[in-house]
PDB file of C-alpha atoms in Angstrom:
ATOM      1  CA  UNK A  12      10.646   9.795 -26.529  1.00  0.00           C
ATOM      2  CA  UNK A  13      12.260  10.161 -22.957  1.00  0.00           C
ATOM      3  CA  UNK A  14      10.955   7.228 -20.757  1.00  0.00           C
ATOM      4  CA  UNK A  15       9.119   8.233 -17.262  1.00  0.00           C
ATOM      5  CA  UNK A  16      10.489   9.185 -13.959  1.00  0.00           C
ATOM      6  CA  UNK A  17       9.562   6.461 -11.897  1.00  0.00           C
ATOM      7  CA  UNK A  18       8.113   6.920  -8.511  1.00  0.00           C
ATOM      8  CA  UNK A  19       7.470   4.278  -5.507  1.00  0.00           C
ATOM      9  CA  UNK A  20       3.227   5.314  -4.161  1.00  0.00           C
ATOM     10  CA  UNK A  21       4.561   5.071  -0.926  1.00  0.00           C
ATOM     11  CA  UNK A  22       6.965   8.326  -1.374  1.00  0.00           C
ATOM     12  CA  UNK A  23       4.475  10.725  -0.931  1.00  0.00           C
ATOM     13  CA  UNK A  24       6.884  13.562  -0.384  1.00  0.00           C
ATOM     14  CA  UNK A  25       9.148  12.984  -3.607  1.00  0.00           C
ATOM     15  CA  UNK A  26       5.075  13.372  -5.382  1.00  0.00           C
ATOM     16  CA  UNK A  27       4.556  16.209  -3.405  1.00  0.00           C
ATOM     17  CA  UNK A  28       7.933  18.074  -3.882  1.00  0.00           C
ATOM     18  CA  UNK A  29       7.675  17.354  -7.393  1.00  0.00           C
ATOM     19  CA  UNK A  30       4.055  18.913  -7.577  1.00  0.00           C
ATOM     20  CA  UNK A  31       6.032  22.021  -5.218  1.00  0.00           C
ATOM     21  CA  UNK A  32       8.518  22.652  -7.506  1.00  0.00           C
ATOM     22  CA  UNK A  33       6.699  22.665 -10.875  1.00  0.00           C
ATOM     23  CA  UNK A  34       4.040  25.103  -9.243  1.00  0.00           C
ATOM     24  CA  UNK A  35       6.840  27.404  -8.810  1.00  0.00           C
ATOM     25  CA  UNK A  36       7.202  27.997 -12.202  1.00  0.00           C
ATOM     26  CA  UNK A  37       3.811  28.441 -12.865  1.00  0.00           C
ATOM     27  CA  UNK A  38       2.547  31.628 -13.650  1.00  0.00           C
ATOM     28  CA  UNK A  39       0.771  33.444 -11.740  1.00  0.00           C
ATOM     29  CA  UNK A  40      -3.025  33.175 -11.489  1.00  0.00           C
ATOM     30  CA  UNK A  41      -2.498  29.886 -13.829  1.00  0.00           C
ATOM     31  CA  UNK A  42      -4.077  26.720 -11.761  1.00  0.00           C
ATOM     32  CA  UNK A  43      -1.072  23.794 -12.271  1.00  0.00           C
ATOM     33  CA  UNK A  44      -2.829  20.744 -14.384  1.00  0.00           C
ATOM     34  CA  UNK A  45      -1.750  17.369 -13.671  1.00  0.00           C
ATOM     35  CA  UNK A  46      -3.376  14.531 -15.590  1.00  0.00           C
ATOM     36  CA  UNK A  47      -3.152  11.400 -12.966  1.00  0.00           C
ATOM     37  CA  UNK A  48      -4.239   8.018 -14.968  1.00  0.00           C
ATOM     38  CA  UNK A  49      -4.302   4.454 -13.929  1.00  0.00           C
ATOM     39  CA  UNK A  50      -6.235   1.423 -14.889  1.00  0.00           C
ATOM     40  CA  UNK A  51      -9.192   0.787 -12.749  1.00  0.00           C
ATOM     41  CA  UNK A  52      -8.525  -0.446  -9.088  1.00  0.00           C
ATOM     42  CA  UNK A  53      -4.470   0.869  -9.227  1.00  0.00           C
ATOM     43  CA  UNK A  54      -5.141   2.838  -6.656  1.00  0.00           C
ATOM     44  CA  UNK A  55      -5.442   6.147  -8.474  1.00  0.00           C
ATOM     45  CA  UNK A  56      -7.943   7.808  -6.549  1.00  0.00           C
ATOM     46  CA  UNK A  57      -6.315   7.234  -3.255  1.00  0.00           C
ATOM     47  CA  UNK A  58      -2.920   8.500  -3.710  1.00  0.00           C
ATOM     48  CA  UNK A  59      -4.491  11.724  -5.509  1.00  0.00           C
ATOM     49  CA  UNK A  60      -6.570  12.570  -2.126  1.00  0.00           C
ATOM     50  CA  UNK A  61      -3.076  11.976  -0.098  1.00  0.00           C
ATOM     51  CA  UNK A  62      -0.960  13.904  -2.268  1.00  0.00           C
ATOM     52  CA  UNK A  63      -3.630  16.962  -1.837  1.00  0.00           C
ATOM     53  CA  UNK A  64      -4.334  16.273   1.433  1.00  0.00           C
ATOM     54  CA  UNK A  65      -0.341  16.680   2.120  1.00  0.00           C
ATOM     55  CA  UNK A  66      -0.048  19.894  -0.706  1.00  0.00           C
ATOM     56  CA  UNK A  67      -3.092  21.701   0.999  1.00  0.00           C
ATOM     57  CA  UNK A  68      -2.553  20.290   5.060  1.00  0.00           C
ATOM     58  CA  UNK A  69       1.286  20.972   4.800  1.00  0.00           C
ATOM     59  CA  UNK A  70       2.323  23.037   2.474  1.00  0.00           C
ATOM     60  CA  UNK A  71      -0.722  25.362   1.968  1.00  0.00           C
ATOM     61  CA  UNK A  72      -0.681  25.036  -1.469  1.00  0.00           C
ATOM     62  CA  UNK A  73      -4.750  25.323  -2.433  1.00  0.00           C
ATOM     63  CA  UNK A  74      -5.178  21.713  -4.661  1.00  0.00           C
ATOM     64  CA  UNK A  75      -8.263  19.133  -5.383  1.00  0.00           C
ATOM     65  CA  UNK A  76      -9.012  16.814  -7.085  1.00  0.00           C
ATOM     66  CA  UNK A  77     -11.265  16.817 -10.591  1.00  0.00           C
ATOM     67  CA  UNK A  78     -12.387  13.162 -11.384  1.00  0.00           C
ATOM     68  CA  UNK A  79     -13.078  12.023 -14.854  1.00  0.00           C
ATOM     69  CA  UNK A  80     -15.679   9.867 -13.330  1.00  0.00           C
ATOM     70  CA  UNK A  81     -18.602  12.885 -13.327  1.00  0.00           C
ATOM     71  CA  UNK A  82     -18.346  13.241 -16.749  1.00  0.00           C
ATOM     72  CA  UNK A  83     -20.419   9.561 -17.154  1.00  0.00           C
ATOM     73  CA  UNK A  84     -23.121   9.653 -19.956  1.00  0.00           C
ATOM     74  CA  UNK A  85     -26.311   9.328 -17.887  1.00  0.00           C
ATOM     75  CA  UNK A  86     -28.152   6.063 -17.745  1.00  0.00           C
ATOM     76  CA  UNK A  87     -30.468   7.619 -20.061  1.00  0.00           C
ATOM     77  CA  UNK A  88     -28.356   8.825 -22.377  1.00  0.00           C
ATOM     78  CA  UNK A  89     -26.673   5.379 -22.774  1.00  0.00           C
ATOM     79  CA  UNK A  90     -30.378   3.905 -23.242  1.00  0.00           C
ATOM     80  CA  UNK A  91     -30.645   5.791 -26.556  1.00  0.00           C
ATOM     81  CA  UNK A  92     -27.117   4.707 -27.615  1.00  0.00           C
ATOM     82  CA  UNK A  93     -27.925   2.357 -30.727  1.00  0.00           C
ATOM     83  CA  UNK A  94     -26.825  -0.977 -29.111  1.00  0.00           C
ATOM     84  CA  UNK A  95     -28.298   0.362 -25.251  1.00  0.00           C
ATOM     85  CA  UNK A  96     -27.620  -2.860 -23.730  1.00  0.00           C
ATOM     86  CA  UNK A  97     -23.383  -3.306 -24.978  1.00  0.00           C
ATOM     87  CA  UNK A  98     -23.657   0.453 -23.636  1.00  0.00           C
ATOM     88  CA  UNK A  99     -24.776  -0.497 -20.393  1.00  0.00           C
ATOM     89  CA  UNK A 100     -23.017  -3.621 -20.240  1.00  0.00           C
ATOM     90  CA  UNK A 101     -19.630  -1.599 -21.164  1.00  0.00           C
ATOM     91  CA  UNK A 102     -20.300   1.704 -18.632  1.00  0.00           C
ATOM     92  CA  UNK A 103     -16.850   2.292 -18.008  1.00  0.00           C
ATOM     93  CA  UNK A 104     -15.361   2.346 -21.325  1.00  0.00           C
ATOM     94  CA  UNK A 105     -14.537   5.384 -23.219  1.00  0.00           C
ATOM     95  CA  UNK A 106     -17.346   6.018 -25.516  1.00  0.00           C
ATOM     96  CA  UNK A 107     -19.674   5.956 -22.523  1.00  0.00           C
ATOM     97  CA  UNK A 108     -18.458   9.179 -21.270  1.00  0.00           C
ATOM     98  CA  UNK A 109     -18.716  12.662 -22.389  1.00  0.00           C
ATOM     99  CA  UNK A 110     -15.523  12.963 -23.349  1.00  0.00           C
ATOM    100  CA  UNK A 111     -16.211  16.864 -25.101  1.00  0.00           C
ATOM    101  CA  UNK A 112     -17.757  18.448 -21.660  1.00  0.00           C
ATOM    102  CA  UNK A 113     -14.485  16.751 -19.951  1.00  0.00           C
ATOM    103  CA  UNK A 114     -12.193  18.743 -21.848  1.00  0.00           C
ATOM    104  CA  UNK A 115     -14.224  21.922 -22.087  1.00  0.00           C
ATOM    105  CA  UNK A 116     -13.431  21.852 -18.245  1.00  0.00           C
ATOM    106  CA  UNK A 117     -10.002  21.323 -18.003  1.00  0.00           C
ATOM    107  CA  UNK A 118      -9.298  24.007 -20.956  1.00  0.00           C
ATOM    108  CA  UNK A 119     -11.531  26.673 -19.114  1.00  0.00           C
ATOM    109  CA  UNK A 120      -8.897  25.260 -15.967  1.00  0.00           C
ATOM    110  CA  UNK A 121      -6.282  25.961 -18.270  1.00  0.00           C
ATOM    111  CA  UNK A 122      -7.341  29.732 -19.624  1.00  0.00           C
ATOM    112  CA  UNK A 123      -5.778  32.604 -17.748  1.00  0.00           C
ATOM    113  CA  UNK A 124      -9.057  34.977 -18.481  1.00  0.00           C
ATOM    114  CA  UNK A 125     -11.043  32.702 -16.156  1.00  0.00           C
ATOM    115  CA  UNK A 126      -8.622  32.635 -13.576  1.00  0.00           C
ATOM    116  CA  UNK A 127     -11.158  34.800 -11.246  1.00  0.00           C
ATOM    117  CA  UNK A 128     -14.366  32.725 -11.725  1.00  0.00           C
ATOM    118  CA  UNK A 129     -15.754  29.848 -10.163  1.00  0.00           C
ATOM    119  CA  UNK A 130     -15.510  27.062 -11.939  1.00  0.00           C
ATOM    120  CA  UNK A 131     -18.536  24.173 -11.161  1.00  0.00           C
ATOM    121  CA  UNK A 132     -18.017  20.486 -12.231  1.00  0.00           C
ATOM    122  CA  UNK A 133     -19.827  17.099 -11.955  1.00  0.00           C
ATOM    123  CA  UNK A 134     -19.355  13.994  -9.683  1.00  0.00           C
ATOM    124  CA  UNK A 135     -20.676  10.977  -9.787  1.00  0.00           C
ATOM    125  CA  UNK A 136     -23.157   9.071  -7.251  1.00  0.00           C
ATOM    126  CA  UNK A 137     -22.073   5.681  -7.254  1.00  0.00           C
ATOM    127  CA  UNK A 138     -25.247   4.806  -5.035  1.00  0.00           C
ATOM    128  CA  UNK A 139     -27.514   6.577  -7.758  1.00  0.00           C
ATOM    129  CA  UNK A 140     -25.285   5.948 -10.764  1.00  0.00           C
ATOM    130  CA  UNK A 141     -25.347   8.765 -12.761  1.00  0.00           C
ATOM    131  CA  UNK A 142     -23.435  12.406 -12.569  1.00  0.00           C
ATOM    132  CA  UNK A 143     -24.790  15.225 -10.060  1.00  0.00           C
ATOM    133  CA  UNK A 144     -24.278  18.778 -12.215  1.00  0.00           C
ATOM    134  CA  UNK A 145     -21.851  21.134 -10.647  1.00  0.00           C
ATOM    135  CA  UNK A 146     -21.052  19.740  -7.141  1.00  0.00           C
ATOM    136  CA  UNK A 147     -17.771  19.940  -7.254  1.00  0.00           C
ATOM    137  CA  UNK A 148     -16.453  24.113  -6.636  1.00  0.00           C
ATOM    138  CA  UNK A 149     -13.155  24.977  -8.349  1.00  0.00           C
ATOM    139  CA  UNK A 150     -12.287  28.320  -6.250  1.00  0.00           C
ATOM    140  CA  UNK A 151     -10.240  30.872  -8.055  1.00  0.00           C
ATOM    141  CA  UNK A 152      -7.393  30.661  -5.678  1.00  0.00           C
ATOM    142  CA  UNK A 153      -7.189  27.293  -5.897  1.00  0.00           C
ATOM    143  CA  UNK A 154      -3.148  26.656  -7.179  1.00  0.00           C
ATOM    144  CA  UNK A 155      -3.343  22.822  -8.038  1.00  0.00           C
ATOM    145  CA  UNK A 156      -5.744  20.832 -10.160  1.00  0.00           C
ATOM    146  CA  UNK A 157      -5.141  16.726 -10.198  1.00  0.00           C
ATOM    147  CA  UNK A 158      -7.397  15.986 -13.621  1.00  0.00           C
ATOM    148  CA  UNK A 159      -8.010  11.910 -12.241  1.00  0.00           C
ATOM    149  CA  UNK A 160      -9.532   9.298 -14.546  1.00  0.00           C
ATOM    150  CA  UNK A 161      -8.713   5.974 -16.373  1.00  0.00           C
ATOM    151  CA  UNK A 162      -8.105   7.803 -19.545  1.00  0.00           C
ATOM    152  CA  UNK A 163      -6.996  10.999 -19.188  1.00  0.00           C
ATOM    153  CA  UNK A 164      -3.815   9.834 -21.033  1.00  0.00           C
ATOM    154  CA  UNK A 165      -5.620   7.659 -23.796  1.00  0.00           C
ATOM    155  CA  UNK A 166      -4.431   8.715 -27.264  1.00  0.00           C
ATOM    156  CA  UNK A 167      -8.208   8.326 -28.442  1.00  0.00           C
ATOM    157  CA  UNK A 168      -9.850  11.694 -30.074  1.00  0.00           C
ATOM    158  CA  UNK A 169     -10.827  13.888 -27.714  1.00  0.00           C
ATOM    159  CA  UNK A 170      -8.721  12.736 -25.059  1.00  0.00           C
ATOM    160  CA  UNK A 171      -5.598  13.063 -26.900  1.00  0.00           C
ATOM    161  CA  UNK A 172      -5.827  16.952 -26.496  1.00  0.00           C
ATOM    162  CA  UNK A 173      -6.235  16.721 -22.391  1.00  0.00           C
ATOM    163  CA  UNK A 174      -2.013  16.069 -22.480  1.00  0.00           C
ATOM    164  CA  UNK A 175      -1.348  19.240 -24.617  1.00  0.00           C
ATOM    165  CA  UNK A 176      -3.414  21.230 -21.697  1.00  0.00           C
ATOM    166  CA  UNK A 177      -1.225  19.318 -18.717  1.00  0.00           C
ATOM    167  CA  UNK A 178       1.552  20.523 -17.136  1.00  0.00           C
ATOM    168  CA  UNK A 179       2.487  17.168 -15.470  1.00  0.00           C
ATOM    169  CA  UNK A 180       1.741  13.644 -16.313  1.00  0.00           C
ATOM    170  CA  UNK A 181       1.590  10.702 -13.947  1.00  0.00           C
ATOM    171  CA  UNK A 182       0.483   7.075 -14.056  1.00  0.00           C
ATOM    172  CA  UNK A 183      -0.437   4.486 -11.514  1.00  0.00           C
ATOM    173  CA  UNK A 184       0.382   1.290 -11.828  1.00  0.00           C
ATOM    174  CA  UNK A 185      -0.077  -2.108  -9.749  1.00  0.00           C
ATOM    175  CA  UNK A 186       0.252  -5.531 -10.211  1.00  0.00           C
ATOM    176  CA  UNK A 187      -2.807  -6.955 -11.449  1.00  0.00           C
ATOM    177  CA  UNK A 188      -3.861  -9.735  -9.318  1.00  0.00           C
ATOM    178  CA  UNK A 189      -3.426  -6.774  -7.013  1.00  0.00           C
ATOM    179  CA  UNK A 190      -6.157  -4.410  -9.257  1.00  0.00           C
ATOM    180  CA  UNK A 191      -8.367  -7.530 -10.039  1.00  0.00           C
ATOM    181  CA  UNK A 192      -8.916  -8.032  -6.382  1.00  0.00           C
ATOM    182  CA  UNK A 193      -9.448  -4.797  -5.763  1.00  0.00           C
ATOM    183  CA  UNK A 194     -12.126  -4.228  -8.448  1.00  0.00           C
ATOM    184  CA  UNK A 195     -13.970  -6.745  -7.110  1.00  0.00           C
ATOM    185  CA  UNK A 196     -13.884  -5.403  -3.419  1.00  0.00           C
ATOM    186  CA  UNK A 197     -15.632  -2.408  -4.961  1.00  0.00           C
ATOM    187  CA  UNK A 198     -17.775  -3.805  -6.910  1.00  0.00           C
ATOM    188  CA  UNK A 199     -19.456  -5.719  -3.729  1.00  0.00           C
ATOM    189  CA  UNK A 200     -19.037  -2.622  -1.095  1.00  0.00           C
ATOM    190  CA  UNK A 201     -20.148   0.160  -3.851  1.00  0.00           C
ATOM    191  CA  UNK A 202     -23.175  -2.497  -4.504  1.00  0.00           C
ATOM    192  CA  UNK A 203     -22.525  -2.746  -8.288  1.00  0.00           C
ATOM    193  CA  UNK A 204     -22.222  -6.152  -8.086  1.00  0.00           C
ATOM    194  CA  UNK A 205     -25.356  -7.683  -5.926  1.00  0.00           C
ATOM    195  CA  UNK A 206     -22.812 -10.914  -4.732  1.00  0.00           C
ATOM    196  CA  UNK A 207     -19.369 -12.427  -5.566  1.00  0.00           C
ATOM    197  CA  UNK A 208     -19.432 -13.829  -8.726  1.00  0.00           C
ATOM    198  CA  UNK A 209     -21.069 -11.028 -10.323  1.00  0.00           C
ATOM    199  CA  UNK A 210     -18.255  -8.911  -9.011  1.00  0.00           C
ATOM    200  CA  UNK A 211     -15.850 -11.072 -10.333  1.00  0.00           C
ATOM    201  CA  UNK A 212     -17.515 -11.808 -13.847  1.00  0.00           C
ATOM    202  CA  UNK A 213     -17.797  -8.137 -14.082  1.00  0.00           C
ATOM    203  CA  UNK A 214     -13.876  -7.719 -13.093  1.00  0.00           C
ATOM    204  CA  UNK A 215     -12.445 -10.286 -16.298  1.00  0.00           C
ATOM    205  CA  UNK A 216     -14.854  -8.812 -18.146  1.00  0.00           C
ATOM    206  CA  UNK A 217     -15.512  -4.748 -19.044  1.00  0.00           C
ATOM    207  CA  UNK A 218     -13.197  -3.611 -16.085  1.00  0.00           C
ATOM    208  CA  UNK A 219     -10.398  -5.686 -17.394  1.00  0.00           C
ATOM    209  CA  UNK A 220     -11.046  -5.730 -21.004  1.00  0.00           C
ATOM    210  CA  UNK A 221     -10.653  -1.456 -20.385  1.00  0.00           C
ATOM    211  CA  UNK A 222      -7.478  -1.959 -18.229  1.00  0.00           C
ATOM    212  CA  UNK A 223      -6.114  -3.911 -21.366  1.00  0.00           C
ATOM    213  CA  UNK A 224      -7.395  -1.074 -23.780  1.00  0.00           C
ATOM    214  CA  UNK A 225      -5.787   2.015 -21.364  1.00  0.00           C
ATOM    215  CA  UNK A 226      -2.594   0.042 -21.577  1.00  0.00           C
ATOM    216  CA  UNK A 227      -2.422  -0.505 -25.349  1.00  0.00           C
ATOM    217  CA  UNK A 228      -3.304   3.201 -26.587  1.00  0.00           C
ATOM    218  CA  UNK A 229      -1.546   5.234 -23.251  1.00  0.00           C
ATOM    219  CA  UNK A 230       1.114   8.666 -23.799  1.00  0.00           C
ATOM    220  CA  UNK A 231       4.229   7.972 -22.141  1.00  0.00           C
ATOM    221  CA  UNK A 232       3.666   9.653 -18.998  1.00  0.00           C
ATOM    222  CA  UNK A 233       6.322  12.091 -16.811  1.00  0.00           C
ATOM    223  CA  UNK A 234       5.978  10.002 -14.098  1.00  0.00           C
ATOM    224  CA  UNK A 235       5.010   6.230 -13.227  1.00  0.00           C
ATOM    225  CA  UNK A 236       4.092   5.348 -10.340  1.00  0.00           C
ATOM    226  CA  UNK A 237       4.227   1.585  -9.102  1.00  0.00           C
ATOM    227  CA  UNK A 238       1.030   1.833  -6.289  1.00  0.00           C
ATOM    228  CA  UNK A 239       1.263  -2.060  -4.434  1.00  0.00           C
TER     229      UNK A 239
END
């Protein structure tokens, strides 16, 4: 197994010419999948909004972003989980998303006889906490898809099959007092946490417990990307 082309988060335009030149070869009317993982707080979801925001502001090349993040079992769907408090407690981890809708996504992404339709997917509310249903428009035209999410590389079933879809692979990685300190940031300004210590007991516990688990069962990507 070849090992991955590594890639400094700060050279945006070797990202973006790499994104440039495997779109070239795409076919036409095929959207280009890239699966961009990371454990949580490596900085994932930044660099994915500045390598689109440079693809679609400088090159014209039509790209967003698809997080793995809408696809979050509902509260209430977690409730009637048989242990509905470890499935609260762990929201986050990969049985407490809907990993099946996730892919059905990507492949109808992937399949050249719905290259004309509008495609509708899910975010997520952080203030609210649960998905909202088709808010994010896929346009027909659009040329690049960035398919962004903690596990999007995980070997688990289910996700395993996201990587045979892909047509580019990237990780993000940081050093992890780095990603501890930034999970609890986010956990105080995205009001998860209601003060410090909560942040931080919820930080050493499910965030990094999943960080450990992404890390352990991850495909070797295309590209790694060191994000400090």
């Amino acid at each position: 197994m070849e090992s991955p082309i590594k890639i400094d988060g700060l050279d945006l335009k070797k990202l973006v010419e790499r994104v440039k030149e495997i779109q070239l070869e795409t076919p036409t009317g095929k959207k280009l999948i890239i699966l961009l993982a990371g454990v949580p707080g490596s900085g994932k979801s930044t660099l994915s909004c500045k390598v689109v925001k440079l693809l679609n502001e400088e090159h014209n090349i039509k790209s967003l972003v698809l997080p793995q993040d809408g696809y979050h079992l509902y509260r209430s769907e977690l409730a009637q989980m048989p242990d509905p408090e470890e499935a609260i407690t762990r929201r986050g981890a990969p049985f407490t998303f809907n990993a099946d809708a996730f892919l059905k996504t990507v492949r109808l992404l992937n399949d050249p006889t719905s290259s004309s339709e509008v495609i509708r997917a899910p975010s997520f509310d952080h203030k609210l906490k649960d998905p909202i249903e088709d808010d994010i428009k896929i346009d027909p035209d659009t040329k690049v898809v960035f398919i962004e999410g903690n596990y999007v590389l995980l070997k688990d079933p289910g996700w395993c099959e996201l990587v045979d879809i892909a047509d580019d692979s990237w990780f993000v990685t940081a050093n992890k007092n780095l990603i501890r300190n930034r999970i609890i940031k986010r956990h105080l300004e995205a009001g998860i946490a209601s003060n410090e210590q909560e942040a931080i007991d919820r930080a050493d516990g499910s965030d990094l417990k999943n960080a450990k688990y992404i890390e352990e069962n991850l495909f070797v990507p295309q590209i790694l990307i060191q994000n400090n």
